[in-house]
Amino acid sequence: MTSSRTAPSNNATNGRVVIVGASLAGLRAAETLREEGFTGHLTLIGDEPYEPYDRPPLSKAVLTGWLPADHTTLPRRRDIAAEWLLGVPAVALDLQNRQVGLADGRRVGFDRLLIATGTRARPWPDPKQAALDGVFTVRTRNDAAQLRAHLVAGPKRVLIIGGGFIGSEVASACRELGLAVTLVERSATPLAGALGQAAGTIAAKLQRQHGVDLRCNVTVMALEGDAQGKLRRAKLSDGDELDVDVAVVALGSIRNTEWLHGAGLAADARGVACDGACRAFDADGVVTDDIFVAGDVARWPHPLYGGEFLVVEHWSNAVEQAETAAHNMLAGPSTRRAHKYLPSFWSNQFGINIKLVGLPTIADTIVLTQGSVAERRAVAAYGYKGRIVAAITVNEPRWLPAYQALIKARAPFPPELHAADGPAELRPLPAGFPLPGQPTHSITLEATGPGPSTPEPPTDEKSTALMDPRVPLGAPPL
Amino acid sequence: MRIVVDLNRCQSYGQCVFAAPTVFRFHGEEALEYDYAPDDELRTQARRAAAACPVQAISIDYLDERPEVDDRRDREGERP
């Protein structure tokens, strides 16, 4: 009998690798492939006409005008000697013939494939209203440049639909430009999906202090234009009608998996399922050898999350998962690596820096551990069943690594820190995350079921109404 | 030239803002902003900023990382 532990095949460093998705994950994967000795033919396919650029500044410094939209191109760690097919989306995957089909009819053959197609902005549900001049989403460089041009023109009022991170950051940029801003949030507080309602209550206060007309538990029912197709008015569920000439739709994202429909992979609206080594599962739940997944579009079982399949739309997840996927594309069974990313992200808004590490969305409790919210310097820990699972810092980034160590060690919650700036008495509060299945405007970290072949939850009238951002959450389903 | 900062790793020590104030700035007390594509004449400054970062959060394009000989030759050539 032969050993199952074989050395990497001789052609692992050769052949044809195709990466679909030419953003952060695609670029980092390409660099890692070359770094680790891949000498074969490398192709990057991207639907945007630009080489990989960074998205975080698009909702911040690009809107305030400090940074031109085209000053966001990512540096290269090394020469990746790749063939670039930019400005043309992939529309099909033919596993049988090992080819990616492009929108212009070309077919690109591969030996190994990396799927890194990421997400796009979730549009306003009414296509006619979404097409009005003045209605924007913020995902691409072009989106940000066009929105910036409209903000410079001095709109009477900017309406922001959705109080997740993008919505809150855009509100911050608009206030900095001196523009009148109304932010409409369907749940009880902004950032409730990402940080919980307890922290969201503080975010709400911050927004109002900075002059945002924040309306929670409210939805936008309709956007109305004039005869020229320009946005003029918005009808809200609280009965108000607002004169607005710019609306920013910030309702989260949609994963780019449509091109994989019928391809035979475990891919649907929740993402592309892959194992801990970033290898895609096929539709029967069998792991593939040469199809890999990384970044916003991947859903994989996280060891810290009880094996639940997670999707994590974080910058550092895109980087780390791409590096692991690329390593494993060249690795044999004994040298494969698992992707064990501990989620971490940041946001800058209203003059403060927010950083987060861990898995806050599973938390039941939050407790202030250091500093004070009133002084705009604070640290809080999130707990789940008596263990610390996440921590958030407000203008205190240097504390985060210490909390990260506690989270990795699954330390007891509330943590005993004896910090000099700790409160006299710890006062744990309910963290206030939405219940599973309840949609939020900003899901940057989502649990998507226990297995690769777990079917998508069925859509019925109730779930359709829940997903419609125009329907107030408190109202009975249509 | 091109740069990127890993803002998860960044802990707002601000060494880069001192080293290259036209490339990096604090927006508020702790929120770092920076130009991904500063003018080539700022390359020396930006390299210094990357070297000064205590948590090594700043990456520079491999083409901009090459030895300083070209710059130095230019600068030394200007000296009498």
Coordinates of C-alpha atoms in Angstrom, one line a residue:
Chain A
M1 CA 0.0 0.0 0.0
T2 CA 1.3 3.4 -0.8
S3 CA 1.5 6.2 1.8
S4 CA -1.2 8.8 1.6
R5 CA 1.3 11.4 2.6
T6 CA 2.8 12.2 -0.7
A7 CA 5.2 15.1 -1.5
P8 CA 3.8 18.0 -3.4
S9 CA 3.5 16.9 -7.0
N10 CA 6.3 18.0 -9.3
N11 CA 4.0 20.2 -11.3
A12 CA 2.6 22.1 -8.3
T13 CA 4.9 25.0 -9.1
N14 CA 4.0 24.9 -12.8
G15 CA 0.9 24.9 -15.0
R16 CA -1.9 27.5 -15.3
V17 CA -3.4 29.3 -12.3
V18 CA -6.3 31.6 -12.9
I19 CA -7.5 34.1 -10.2
V20 CA -11.0 35.5 -10.7
G21 CA -11.2 38.7 -8.8
A22 CA -8.5 41.4 -9.1
S23 CA -8.9 43.3 -5.9
L24 CA -7.1 42.9 -2.5
A25 CA -7.5 39.1 -2.1
G26 CA -6.6 38.4 -5.8
L27 CA -3.5 40.5 -5.7
R28 CA -2.2 39.1 -2.4
A29 CA -2.8 35.6 -3.6
A30 CA -0.9 36.3 -6.8
E31 CA 2.1 37.7 -4.8
T32 CA 2.1 34.7 -2.5
L33 CA 2.0 32.2 -5.4
R34 CA 5.1 33.9 -6.9
E35 CA 6.8 34.3 -3.5
E36 CA 6.4 30.5 -2.8
G37 CA 7.9 29.5 -6.2
F38 CA 5.0 29.3 -8.7
T39 CA 6.7 29.7 -12.1
G40 CA 3.8 28.8 -14.3
H41 CA 1.2 31.0 -16.2
L42 CA -0.8 33.3 -13.9
T43 CA -3.9 35.1 -15.0
L44 CA -5.9 37.7 -13.1
I45 CA -9.5 38.4 -14.2
G46 CA -11.3 41.6 -12.9
D47 CA -14.6 43.2 -13.7
E48 CA -13.4 46.7 -13.0
P49 CA -11.0 48.4 -15.5
Y50 CA -8.5 49.2 -12.7
E51 CA -5.6 47.3 -11.2
P52 CA -6.2 46.4 -7.6
Y53 CA -7.0 49.4 -5.4
D54 CA -8.0 49.8 -1.7
R55 CA -11.6 50.4 -0.8
P56 CA -11.5 51.7 2.9
P57 CA -10.8 55.3 2.0
L58 CA -13.6 55.5 -0.6
S59 CA -16.2 56.2 2.2
K60 CA -13.9 58.5 4.1
A61 CA -10.9 60.6 2.8
V62 CA -12.0 60.3 -0.8
L63 CA -15.4 61.9 0.0
T64 CA -14.0 64.7 2.1
G65 CA -11.6 65.4 -0.8
W66 CA -8.4 64.9 1.1
L67 CA -7.5 61.9 -1.2
P68 CA -8.3 61.7 -4.9
A69 CA -10.2 58.5 -5.8
D70 CA -7.4 57.4 -8.1
H71 CA -4.8 57.7 -5.4
T72 CA -5.9 54.4 -3.9
T73 CA -4.0 51.9 -6.1
L74 CA -2.4 49.1 -4.0
P75 CA 1.4 48.7 -4.0
R76 CA 2.8 45.4 -5.1
R77 CA 5.0 43.3 -2.8
R78 CA 6.8 41.9 -5.7
D79 CA 6.7 41.4 -9.5
I80 CA 3.9 38.9 -10.1
A81 CA 4.5 38.4 -13.8
A82 CA 0.8 37.9 -14.5
E83 CA -1.5 38.3 -17.5
W84 CA -4.2 40.9 -16.5
L85 CA -7.7 40.6 -18.0
L86 CA -9.3 43.7 -16.6
G87 CA -12.7 45.3 -17.3
V88 CA -14.3 42.1 -18.2
P89 CA -16.3 40.0 -15.7
A90 CA -16.2 36.2 -15.5
V91 CA -19.7 34.9 -16.3
A92 CA -19.3 31.1 -16.2
L93 CA -17.2 28.3 -14.8
D94 CA -16.9 25.0 -16.7
L95 CA -15.4 22.5 -14.3
Q96 CA -15.5 19.7 -16.8
N97 CA -13.3 21.5 -19.4
R98 CA -11.5 23.5 -16.7
Q99 CA -12.3 26.9 -18.2
V100 CA -13.6 30.3 -17.0
G101 CA -15.9 32.0 -19.4
L102 CA -15.7 35.8 -19.8
A103 CA -18.5 38.3 -20.7
D104 CA -16.8 39.0 -24.0
G105 CA -17.0 35.3 -25.0
R106 CA -13.4 34.4 -24.3
R107 CA -12.6 31.2 -22.4
V108 CA -9.6 31.0 -20.1
G109 CA -8.2 27.5 -19.3
F110 CA -6.8 26.7 -15.9
D111 CA -5.2 23.8 -13.9
R112 CA -6.0 25.5 -10.6
L113 CA -8.5 28.3 -9.9
L114 CA -8.9 30.8 -7.1
I115 CA -12.3 32.4 -6.7
A116 CA -12.0 35.8 -5.1
T117 CA -14.9 37.7 -6.7
G118 CA -15.9 39.4 -3.5
T119 CA -19.1 41.4 -3.1
R120 CA -21.0 44.3 -4.6
A121 CA -23.2 47.0 -3.0
R122 CA -26.8 45.9 -2.4
P123 CA -28.8 48.3 -4.6
W124 CA -32.1 50.1 -3.7
P125 CA -34.8 47.5 -4.3
D126 CA -36.8 49.6 -6.8
P127 CA -34.7 49.7 -10.0
K128 CA -36.4 52.9 -11.4
Q129 CA -35.9 54.8 -8.1
A130 CA -32.3 53.4 -7.9
A131 CA -31.6 54.8 -11.4
L132 CA -32.5 58.4 -10.4
D133 CA -29.7 60.9 -10.8
G134 CA -28.4 61.5 -7.3
V135 CA -28.9 58.0 -5.9
F136 CA -25.6 56.3 -5.1
T137 CA -24.0 53.2 -3.6
V138 CA -20.4 53.3 -2.4
R139 CA -18.3 50.2 -3.3
T140 CA -16.1 51.1 -6.3
R141 CA -13.7 53.9 -7.1
N142 CA -16.1 55.2 -9.7
D143 CA -18.9 55.2 -7.1
A144 CA -16.8 57.3 -4.7
A145 CA -15.6 59.7 -7.4
Q146 CA -19.2 60.4 -8.7
L147 CA -20.6 60.8 -5.2
R148 CA -17.7 63.2 -4.3
A149 CA -18.6 65.3 -7.4
H150 CA -22.2 65.5 -6.3
L151 CA -21.2 66.5 -2.7
V152 CA -19.0 69.2 -4.0
A153 CA -21.9 70.7 -5.9
G154 CA -23.5 71.5 -2.5
P155 CA -26.7 69.4 -2.2
K156 CA -29.5 70.8 0.1
R157 CA -29.6 67.6 2.1
V158 CA -28.0 64.2 1.8
L159 CA -30.1 61.2 2.7
I160 CA -28.3 58.1 3.9
I161 CA -30.2 54.8 3.9
G162 CA -28.7 52.4 6.4
G163 CA -26.6 53.0 9.5
G164 CA -23.9 50.4 9.1
F165 CA -20.2 51.2 8.8
I166 CA -20.5 52.6 5.2
G167 CA -23.6 54.7 6.0
S168 CA -22.1 56.0 9.2
E169 CA -18.8 56.9 7.6
V170 CA -20.5 58.7 4.7
A171 CA -22.6 60.6 7.2
S172 CA -19.4 61.6 9.0
A173 CA -17.7 62.8 5.7
C174 CA -20.9 64.8 4.7
R175 CA -21.0 66.5 8.1
E176 CA -17.3 67.4 7.8
L177 CA -18.2 69.0 4.4
G178 CA -20.9 71.0 6.2
L179 CA -23.8 69.3 4.5
A180 CA -27.2 68.6 6.0
V181 CA -27.5 64.9 6.6
T182 CA -30.5 62.6 7.4
L183 CA -29.6 59.0 8.2
V184 CA -32.4 56.5 8.2
E185 CA -31.8 53.3 10.1
R186 CA -34.3 50.4 10.1
S187 CA -33.2 49.0 13.5
A188 CA -33.1 50.7 16.9
T189 CA -29.5 52.1 16.6
P190 CA -26.8 52.6 14.0
L191 CA -24.1 49.8 13.8
A192 CA -26.4 47.4 15.6
G193 CA -25.5 44.5 13.3
A194 CA -21.8 44.9 13.7
L195 CA -21.4 46.2 17.3
G196 CA -24.8 45.4 19.0
Q197 CA -27.4 47.9 20.2
A198 CA -25.5 48.7 23.5
A199 CA -22.6 50.1 21.5
G200 CA -24.9 51.3 18.8
T201 CA -26.6 53.6 21.4
I202 CA -23.3 55.4 21.9
A203 CA -22.8 55.6 18.1
A204 CA -26.3 57.2 17.9
K205 CA -25.3 59.8 20.4
L206 CA -22.1 60.6 18.6
Q207 CA -23.9 61.1 15.3
R208 CA -26.5 63.4 16.9
Q209 CA -23.7 65.4 18.6
H210 CA -22.2 65.9 15.1
G211 CA -25.4 67.3 13.7
V212 CA -26.8 64.2 11.9
D213 CA -30.6 64.0 11.7
L214 CA -30.6 60.4 12.8
R215 CA -33.9 58.5 12.5
C216 CA -33.9 55.0 14.0
N217 CA -36.7 52.4 13.6
V218 CA -37.6 54.2 10.4
T219 CA -37.3 53.2 6.7
V220 CA -37.4 55.0 3.4
M221 CA -40.6 54.0 1.6
A222 CA -39.9 55.6 -1.7
L223 CA -37.5 57.9 -3.6
E224 CA -39.1 60.4 -6.0
G225 CA -37.5 62.2 -9.0
D226 CA -38.5 65.1 -11.2
A227 CA -39.3 65.1 -14.9
Q228 CA -35.5 65.1 -15.7
G229 CA -35.0 62.0 -13.6
K230 CA -33.3 63.9 -10.8
L231 CA -33.8 62.8 -7.2
R232 CA -36.0 65.3 -5.4
R233 CA -37.8 63.8 -2.5
A234 CA -37.9 60.8 -0.1
K235 CA -40.9 59.4 1.7
L236 CA -40.2 58.0 5.1
S237 CA -42.1 55.5 7.2
D238 CA -42.4 58.0 10.0
G239 CA -44.7 60.0 7.7
D240 CA -42.1 62.7 6.9
E241 CA -41.2 63.8 3.4
L242 CA -37.7 65.1 2.8
D243 CA -36.4 67.3 0.0
V244 CA -33.1 65.6 -0.9
D245 CA -30.9 65.7 -4.0
V246 CA -28.4 63.1 -3.0
A247 CA -29.3 59.6 -1.5
V248 CA -26.6 57.1 -0.5
V249 CA -27.9 53.5 -0.3
A250 CA -25.8 51.7 2.3
L251 CA -27.7 48.5 2.7
G252 CA -24.8 46.1 2.9
S253 CA -23.5 43.8 0.2
I254 CA -24.3 41.0 -2.2
R255 CA -21.8 38.2 -2.8
N256 CA -20.7 37.8 -6.4
T257 CA -21.6 34.1 -6.9
E258 CA -24.1 34.3 -9.8
W259 CA -21.4 33.4 -12.3
L260 CA -21.0 30.1 -10.5
H261 CA -24.7 29.2 -10.9
G262 CA -25.0 25.6 -12.2
A263 CA -21.2 25.1 -12.1
G264 CA -21.5 22.3 -9.6
L265 CA -19.9 24.1 -6.6
A266 CA -21.5 24.7 -3.2
A267 CA -22.1 28.4 -4.1
D268 CA -25.2 30.4 -3.5
A269 CA -26.2 33.9 -2.2
R270 CA -24.4 33.1 1.1
G271 CA -21.0 32.7 -0.6
V272 CA -18.8 29.9 -1.9
A273 CA -18.3 27.1 0.7
C274 CA -14.7 26.0 1.3
D275 CA -12.9 24.0 3.9
G276 CA -10.3 25.3 6.4
A277 CA -7.6 25.0 3.7
C278 CA -9.7 27.3 1.4
R279 CA -10.6 24.4 -1.0
A280 CA -14.0 24.8 -2.5
F281 CA -16.7 22.2 -1.8
D282 CA -18.7 20.9 -4.7
A283 CA -22.5 20.9 -4.7
D284 CA -22.5 17.5 -3.0
G285 CA -20.3 18.7 -0.1
V286 CA -17.2 16.9 -1.4
V287 CA -14.0 19.0 -1.2
T288 CA -12.2 19.8 -4.5
D289 CA -8.5 19.6 -5.0
D290 CA -7.8 22.5 -7.3
I291 CA -10.6 25.1 -6.8
F292 CA -9.8 27.6 -4.0
V293 CA -11.7 30.4 -2.5
A294 CA -10.7 33.6 -0.6
G295 CA -11.9 36.9 0.7
D296 CA -15.4 38.4 1.1
V297 CA -17.0 35.6 -1.1
A298 CA -15.7 32.7 0.9
R299 CA -17.7 30.9 3.7
W300 CA -15.6 28.5 5.7
P301 CA -15.9 26.6 9.1
H302 CA -14.3 28.7 11.8
P303 CA -12.8 26.7 14.7
L304 CA -13.6 29.4 17.2
Y305 CA -17.2 29.5 16.1
G306 CA -18.1 25.8 16.7
G307 CA -17.5 24.9 13.0
E308 CA -20.2 27.2 11.8
F309 CA -19.6 28.5 8.2
L310 CA -18.6 32.2 8.4
V311 CA -18.3 34.9 5.9
V312 CA -16.1 37.8 7.0
E313 CA -16.0 40.9 4.9
H314 CA -12.8 42.3 6.5
W315 CA -9.7 43.7 4.9
S316 CA -7.4 41.5 6.9
N317 CA -9.4 38.4 6.2
A318 CA -9.1 39.0 2.5
V319 CA -5.3 39.3 2.9
E320 CA -4.8 36.3 5.2
Q321 CA -7.2 34.0 3.4
A322 CA -5.6 34.8 0.1
E323 CA -2.2 34.0 1.5
T324 CA -3.4 30.7 2.9
A325 CA -5.2 29.8 -0.3
A326 CA -2.2 30.5 -2.4
H327 CA 0.1 28.6 -0.1
N328 CA -2.3 25.6 -0.3
M329 CA -2.5 25.8 -4.1
L330 CA 1.2 24.8 -4.1
A331 CA 1.2 22.6 -1.0
G332 CA 0.9 18.8 -0.5
P333 CA -1.2 17.1 2.1
S334 CA 1.5 17.4 4.7
T335 CA 2.2 21.1 4.2
R336 CA -1.3 22.4 3.9
R337 CA -2.3 25.2 6.3
A338 CA -5.6 26.1 7.9
H339 CA -7.2 29.5 7.8
K340 CA -7.7 30.4 11.4
Y341 CA -8.3 34.1 11.1
L342 CA -9.3 36.0 14.2
P343 CA -11.7 38.7 12.9
S344 CA -10.4 42.3 13.3
F345 CA -11.5 45.5 11.7
W346 CA -11.5 49.3 12.2
S347 CA -13.5 52.3 11.3
N348 CA -12.9 56.0 11.4
Q349 CA -15.9 58.3 11.8
F350 CA -16.8 61.6 13.5
G351 CA -13.2 62.1 14.5
I352 CA -12.8 58.9 16.4
N353 CA -11.0 55.6 15.7
I354 CA -12.9 52.4 16.4
K355 CA -11.1 49.0 16.4
L356 CA -12.5 45.6 17.0
V357 CA -11.1 42.1 17.4
G358 CA -12.9 38.8 17.8
L359 CA -16.4 37.6 17.1
P360 CA -18.7 40.2 18.6
T361 CA -21.9 39.1 16.8
I362 CA -22.2 35.9 19.0
A363 CA -21.9 37.9 22.2
D364 CA -24.7 38.1 24.8
T365 CA -23.0 40.7 27.0
I366 CA -20.8 43.8 26.8
V367 CA -18.9 45.6 29.6
L368 CA -16.9 48.8 29.7
T369 CA -13.5 47.8 31.0
Q370 CA -11.4 50.9 30.6
G371 CA -11.7 54.7 30.1
S372 CA -15.0 56.5 29.6
V373 CA -17.3 57.1 26.7
A374 CA -17.8 60.7 27.7
E375 CA -14.0 61.3 27.3
R376 CA -14.0 59.6 24.0
R377 CA -11.4 57.0 25.1
A378 CA -12.7 53.6 26.0
V379 CA -12.3 49.9 25.8
A380 CA -15.2 47.4 26.1
A381 CA -15.2 43.6 26.1
Y382 CA -17.9 41.3 24.6
G383 CA -18.8 38.0 26.4
Y384 CA -20.6 34.9 25.4
K385 CA -21.6 32.3 28.1
G386 CA -18.9 33.6 30.5
R387 CA -16.0 33.8 28.0
I388 CA -14.5 36.9 26.4
V389 CA -15.2 36.7 22.6
A390 CA -14.4 40.2 21.3
A391 CA -13.2 43.6 22.3
I392 CA -13.7 47.1 21.0
T393 CA -11.5 50.2 21.5
V394 CA -12.5 53.8 20.9
N395 CA -9.5 56.0 20.4
E396 CA -7.4 53.4 22.3
P397 CA -5.9 51.2 19.6
R398 CA -2.8 50.3 21.6
W399 CA -4.9 48.2 24.1
L400 CA -6.2 45.8 21.5
P401 CA -3.4 43.3 21.3
A402 CA -3.7 42.6 25.1
Y403 CA -7.4 41.8 24.6
Q404 CA -6.7 39.7 21.6
A405 CA -4.6 37.5 23.7
L406 CA -7.5 37.1 26.2
I407 CA -9.9 36.2 23.3
K408 CA -7.5 33.6 21.9
A409 CA -7.1 32.1 25.4
R410 CA -11.0 32.1 25.8
A411 CA -10.5 33.9 29.1
P412 CA -13.4 34.3 31.6
F413 CA -15.8 37.2 31.1
P414 CA -16.0 39.8 32.5
P415 CA -12.2 39.9 32.3
E416 CA -10.3 40.8 35.5
L417 CA -7.8 43.5 34.4
H418 CA -7.1 45.7 37.4
A419 CA -6.5 48.5 34.9
A420 CA -5.7 51.9 36.4
D421 CA -8.4 53.5 34.2
G422 CA -10.9 50.8 34.8
P423 CA -14.4 51.6 36.3
A424 CA -15.0 51.2 40.0
E425 CA -17.5 48.6 39.3
L426 CA -18.0 46.5 36.2
R427 CA -21.6 46.9 34.8
P428 CA -22.3 44.2 32.2
L429 CA -25.1 45.1 29.8
P430 CA -26.9 43.0 27.2
A431 CA -24.9 43.4 23.9
G432 CA -28.1 43.6 21.9
F433 CA -27.2 41.8 18.6
P434 CA -30.1 41.1 16.2
L435 CA -31.4 37.6 16.3
P436 CA -30.1 35.1 13.8
G437 CA -32.0 35.5 10.5
Q438 CA -32.9 39.1 11.2
P439 CA -31.4 41.2 8.5
T440 CA -29.2 44.2 9.3
H441 CA -27.9 46.9 7.0
S442 CA -24.3 46.0 7.7
I443 CA -23.3 42.4 8.1
T444 CA -19.5 42.3 8.0
L445 CA -19.4 38.9 9.8
E446 CA -22.1 36.4 9.3
A447 CA -22.8 32.8 10.3
T448 CA -24.3 30.9 7.4
G449 CA -25.1 27.4 8.6
P450 CA -23.4 24.3 9.9
G451 CA -22.2 22.6 6.7
P452 CA -21.2 23.1 3.1
S453 CA -24.4 21.5 1.7
T454 CA -26.8 23.0 4.2
P455 CA -29.5 24.4 2.0
E456 CA -30.3 28.1 2.0
P457 CA -33.2 28.9 4.2
P458 CA -36.4 28.9 2.1
T459 CA -37.8 32.2 1.0
D460 CA -41.4 32.9 1.9
E461 CA -43.5 36.0 2.2
K462 CA -42.2 36.7 5.7
S463 CA -38.5 36.4 4.9
T464 CA -39.0 38.4 1.7
A465 CA -40.6 41.2 3.7
L466 CA -37.8 41.0 6.3
M467 CA -35.2 41.5 3.5
D468 CA -37.0 44.4 2.0
P469 CA -35.4 47.6 3.4
R470 CA -38.6 49.6 2.9
V471 CA -40.6 47.5 5.3
P472 CA -40.2 48.7 8.9
L473 CA -39.0 45.9 11.2
G474 CA -41.7 46.6 13.7
A475 CA -44.5 46.2 11.2
P476 CA -46.1 42.8 10.6
P477 CA -44.9 41.2 7.4
L478 CA -46.9 42.0 4.3
Chain B
M1 CA 5.3 55.6 -5.7
R2 CA 2.8 53.5 -3.9
I3 CA 2.2 52.6 -0.3
V4 CA -0.4 50.9 1.9
V5 CA -0.9 50.8 5.7
D6 CA -2.4 47.8 7.5
L7 CA -4.7 49.8 9.6
N8 CA -5.6 46.7 11.7
R9 CA -2.0 46.5 12.7
C10 CA -1.5 50.3 13.1
Q11 CA -1.7 51.5 16.6
S12 CA -1.5 55.2 15.9
Y13 CA 2.0 55.8 17.3
G14 CA 2.3 58.6 14.7
Q15 CA 5.9 58.1 13.8
C16 CA 4.9 58.2 10.1
V17 CA 3.2 61.5 10.5
F18 CA 6.4 63.0 11.9
A19 CA 8.6 61.4 9.2
A20 CA 6.3 62.3 6.2
P21 CA 3.7 64.9 7.2
T22 CA 2.5 65.4 3.6
V23 CA 1.8 61.7 3.1
F24 CA 0.3 60.8 6.5
R25 CA -2.0 62.7 8.8
F26 CA -4.1 62.1 11.8
H27 CA -7.8 63.0 11.3
G28 CA -8.9 63.4 14.9
E29 CA -6.7 62.0 17.6
E30 CA -6.1 58.5 16.5
A31 CA -7.5 58.1 12.9
L32 CA -4.7 57.8 10.4
E33 CA -5.2 58.9 6.8
Y34 CA -2.6 58.7 4.1
D35 CA -1.9 59.1 0.4
Y36 CA -1.5 55.7 -1.4
A37 CA 0.3 57.3 -4.3
P38 CA 2.5 60.2 -3.1
D39 CA 4.7 62.1 -5.5
D40 CA 8.0 60.4 -6.3
E41 CA 9.9 63.3 -4.7
L42 CA 8.4 62.2 -1.3
R43 CA 9.8 58.7 -1.7
T44 CA 12.7 59.2 0.8
Q45 CA 10.3 60.6 3.3
A46 CA 7.8 57.8 2.9
R47 CA 10.6 55.2 3.1
R48 CA 11.7 56.8 6.4
A49 CA 8.1 56.7 7.6
A50 CA 7.8 52.9 6.8
A51 CA 11.1 52.2 8.6
A52 CA 10.1 54.3 11.7
C53 CA 6.7 52.4 12.2
P54 CA 7.0 50.6 15.5
V55 CA 4.6 47.9 14.4
Q56 CA 5.8 47.7 10.7
A57 CA 2.3 48.4 9.3
I58 CA 3.5 50.3 6.2
S59 CA 4.3 48.5 3.0
I60 CA 5.9 50.1 0.0
D61 CA 5.8 48.9 -3.6
Y62 CA 8.7 46.6 -4.5
L63 CA 9.7 49.1 -7.2
D64 CA 9.9 51.9 -4.7
E65 CA 11.9 49.7 -2.3
R66 CA 14.9 49.3 -4.5
P67 CA 18.2 50.6 -3.1
E68 CA 18.4 54.3 -2.7
V69 CA 21.4 54.6 -5.2
D70 CA 19.4 56.5 -7.7
D71 CA 18.1 59.1 -5.2
R72 CA 21.5 59.4 -3.5
R73 CA 23.3 59.8 -6.8
D74 CA 20.9 62.6 -7.7
R75 CA 21.3 64.3 -4.4
E76 CA 25.0 63.9 -4.2
G77 CA 25.3 65.1 -7.7
E78 CA 23.8 68.4 -6.6
R79 CA 26.5 69.0 -4.0
P80 CA 29.4 71.1 -5.0

